[in-house]
Amino acid sequence: MYSDTQKTGIRKTLGILLGIIMVMLSLIFLNYVTRDVALSAEQAAKLGYIRFEQPRNVTVPRLVTAQDERVLPTHFQGQWDLLYFGFTACPDICPTTLAVLNQALSTVEIPPRVHLVSVDPEQDTPAQLARYLGGFNPDFLGVTGSHDQVTQLATQLNVAFGKVPGAEPGSYTVDHTGSIVVLDETGRYAGFIKAPHQPGQLQQIIVGL
Amino acid sequence: MSFKTGLVGFLLFGVISLNAVAEVRLLEGWTRSPPPGVDRLAIYGRLVNDGDTPVVLSRLELAGAGQVMLHETVMDAGQMRMRHIDPIELSPSKALVMAPQGLHLMVMGLARSPQAGETLTIKATTRLDEVHTFLVRVQPITALGPVPN
């Protein structure tokens, strides 16, 4: 038979083994749960989200928010951010994208921030952006600046834009990239979501970021 | 020509003319209330021609607005571009489907901002000077379709 000392040792060993098994089971469970939430690159691509293997650094140029405050170099750090490059006089694609984003984020527990970056900065003053975005969602943010400053940001994010003369003399529209840019929690360019956008599609992508 | 013959002729002409007028309708016409500070909006719905022959819409009007035109948002190499479509031809066999991120009637120069719940009336004149009216329901700014979401 075992002595008391031996019995205590066996109990300790069994306790440690049980603890290790519990930790391992917890890790397996955690891995299982997170596997269901996080999208693989392939799943993301099927939904239209092109996620880079290596996020790219972004240098934030001098820009202003819709509250007319300087966009600091750390502005896009600390949370996920979605950037859409559009303009307030755009009648179809921009309000549609903002309405889709509004619906997609409505059931997300911790939603990323949404920014409309103006590609018509001469017309889209901070006050105009604030008025416009408030109509969609009070949490939506605006970014504007000079044409060169917006171009500096856009170029780093593979976004192109340019004024095009309209049908009537003196009128114009602005052609622009339709993708939604994704910045990760460290402010790096993580990927982009191709247009056209649908609420269900965006919701799946956002939950899986 | 007697008065009687003239009257019969006039009535016959009227019946023939009525038959010749194609019925053009906008089904499920809707738009969003324009965002604050914006004097334009996009109208969606299905334009159908119930007649037997093609119809060309030569003029679209909305009281209190500058211009109404058919535009199409097209994606070209990742770029969203706006294309003005003129003339607007409605085939009797095919509806012209207008939906977000595609075809839409673009209204510019609104004197006031229509609010959700209002109904707008678009006056459409064909190349043969026939006049049709399209009703458009104004939805909230965040709407994604003809029924409020």
PDB file of N, CA, C and O in Angstrom, chain A residues 103, chain B residues 30 116-117 137-140 142-149:
ATOM      1  N   GLN A 103     -26.919  50.042 -41.970  1.00  0.00           N
ATOM      2  CA  GLN A 103     -27.687  48.834 -41.671  1.00  0.00           C
ATOM      3  C   GLN A 103     -26.777  47.687 -41.235  1.00  0.00           C
ATOM      4  O   GLN A 103     -27.087  46.961 -40.301  1.00  0.00           O
TER       5      GLN A 103
ATOM      6  N   TRP B  30     -39.519  55.107 -55.873  1.00  0.00           N
ATOM      7  CA  TRP B  30     -39.131  55.555 -54.534  1.00  0.00           C
ATOM      8  C   TRP B  30     -37.820  56.332 -54.597  1.00  0.00           C
ATOM      9  O   TRP B  30     -37.060  56.225 -55.555  1.00  0.00           O
ATOM     10  N   ALA B 116     -39.458  62.227 -45.802  1.00  0.00           N
ATOM     11  CA  ALA B 116     -39.984  60.852 -45.840  1.00  0.00           C
ATOM     12  C   ALA B 116     -41.499  60.885 -45.640  1.00  0.00           C
ATOM     13  O   ALA B 116     -42.006  61.610 -44.785  1.00  0.00           O
ATOM     14  N   GLY B 117     -42.188  60.111 -46.463  1.00  0.00           N
ATOM     15  CA  GLY B 117     -43.647  60.059 -46.373  1.00  0.00           C
ATOM     16  C   GLY B 117     -44.324  60.862 -47.477  1.00  0.00           C
ATOM     17  O   GLY B 117     -45.488  60.635 -47.788  1.00  0.00           O
ATOM     18  N   ARG B 137     -42.479  57.711 -54.048  1.00  0.00           N
ATOM     19  CA  ARG B 137     -42.632  57.773 -52.598  1.00  0.00           C
ATOM     20  C   ARG B 137     -41.281  58.119 -51.969  1.00  0.00           C
ATOM     21  O   ARG B 137     -40.259  57.496 -52.294  1.00  0.00           O
ATOM     22  N   VAL B 138     -41.285  59.094 -51.082  1.00  0.00           N
ATOM     23  CA  VAL B 138     -40.031  59.480 -50.418  1.00  0.00           C
ATOM     24  C   VAL B 138     -39.848  58.627 -49.157  1.00  0.00           C
ATOM     25  O   VAL B 138     -40.726  58.587 -48.297  1.00  0.00           O
ATOM     26  N   GLN B 139     -38.711  57.945 -49.097  1.00  0.00           N
ATOM     27  CA  GLN B 139     -38.378  57.082 -47.957  1.00  0.00           C
ATOM     28  C   GLN B 139     -37.333  57.772 -47.077  1.00  0.00           C
ATOM     29  O   GLN B 139     -36.702  58.748 -47.499  1.00  0.00           O
ATOM     30  N   PRO B 140     -37.119  57.242 -45.865  1.00  0.00           N
ATOM     31  CA  PRO B 140     -36.073  57.839 -45.008  1.00  0.00           C
ATOM     32  C   PRO B 140     -34.694  57.778 -45.673  1.00  0.00           C
ATOM     33  O   PRO B 140     -34.461  56.953 -46.553  1.00  0.00           O
ATOM     34  N   THR B 142     -31.978  56.527 -44.821  1.00  0.00           N
ATOM     35  CA  THR B 142     -31.222  55.269 -44.713  1.00  0.00           C
ATOM     36  C   THR B 142     -31.926  54.103 -45.413  1.00  0.00           C
ATOM     37  O   THR B 142     -31.483  52.950 -45.276  1.00  0.00           O
ATOM     38  N   ALA B 143     -32.999  54.387 -46.168  1.00  0.00           N
ATOM     39  CA  ALA B 143     -33.741  53.303 -46.838  1.00  0.00           C
ATOM     40  C   ALA B 143     -32.880  52.645 -47.917  1.00  0.00           C
ATOM     41  O   ALA B 143     -32.046  53.290 -48.550  1.00  0.00           O
ATOM     42  N   LEU B 144     -33.128  51.354 -48.112  1.00  0.00           N
ATOM     43  CA  LEU B 144     -32.406  50.621 -49.153  1.00  0.00           C
ATOM     44  C   LEU B 144     -33.344  50.069 -50.219  1.00  0.00           C
ATOM     45  O   LEU B 144     -32.918  49.375 -51.128  1.00  0.00           O
ATOM     46  N   GLY B 145     -34.635  50.346 -50.061  1.00  0.00           N
ATOM     47  CA  GLY B 145     -35.600  49.853 -51.038  1.00  0.00           C
ATOM     48  C   GLY B 145     -36.910  50.595 -50.916  1.00  0.00           C
ATOM     49  O   GLY B 145     -37.035  51.513 -50.093  1.00  0.00           O
ATOM     50  N   PRO B 146     -37.903  50.202 -51.723  1.00  0.00           N
ATOM     51  CA  PRO B 146     -39.176  50.928 -51.727  1.00  0.00           C
ATOM     52  C   PRO B 146     -39.950  50.807 -50.423  1.00  0.00           C
ATOM     53  O   PRO B 146     -40.771  51.655 -50.104  1.00  0.00           O
ATOM     54  N   VAL B 147     -39.685  49.740 -49.653  1.00  0.00           N
ATOM     55  CA  VAL B 147     -40.372  49.573 -48.367  1.00  0.00           C
ATOM     56  C   VAL B 147     -39.419  50.050 -47.276  1.00  0.00           C
ATOM     57  O   VAL B 147     -38.238  49.695 -47.297  1.00  0.00           O
ATOM     58  N   PRO B 148     -39.899  50.862 -46.316  1.00  0.00           N
ATOM     59  CA  PRO B 148     -38.988  51.351 -45.266  1.00  0.00           C
ATOM     60  C   PRO B 148     -38.336  50.190 -44.534  1.00  0.00           C
ATOM     61  O   PRO B 148     -39.009  49.210 -44.227  1.00  0.00           O
ATOM     62  N   ASN B 149     -37.013  50.300 -44.304  1.00  0.00           N
ATOM     63  CA  ASN B 149     -36.315  49.221 -43.607  1.00  0.00           C
ATOM     64  C   ASN B 149     -36.235  49.532 -42.121  1.00  0.00           C
ATOM     65  O   ASN B 149     -36.526  50.599 -41.676  1.00  0.00           O
TER      66      ASN B 149
END
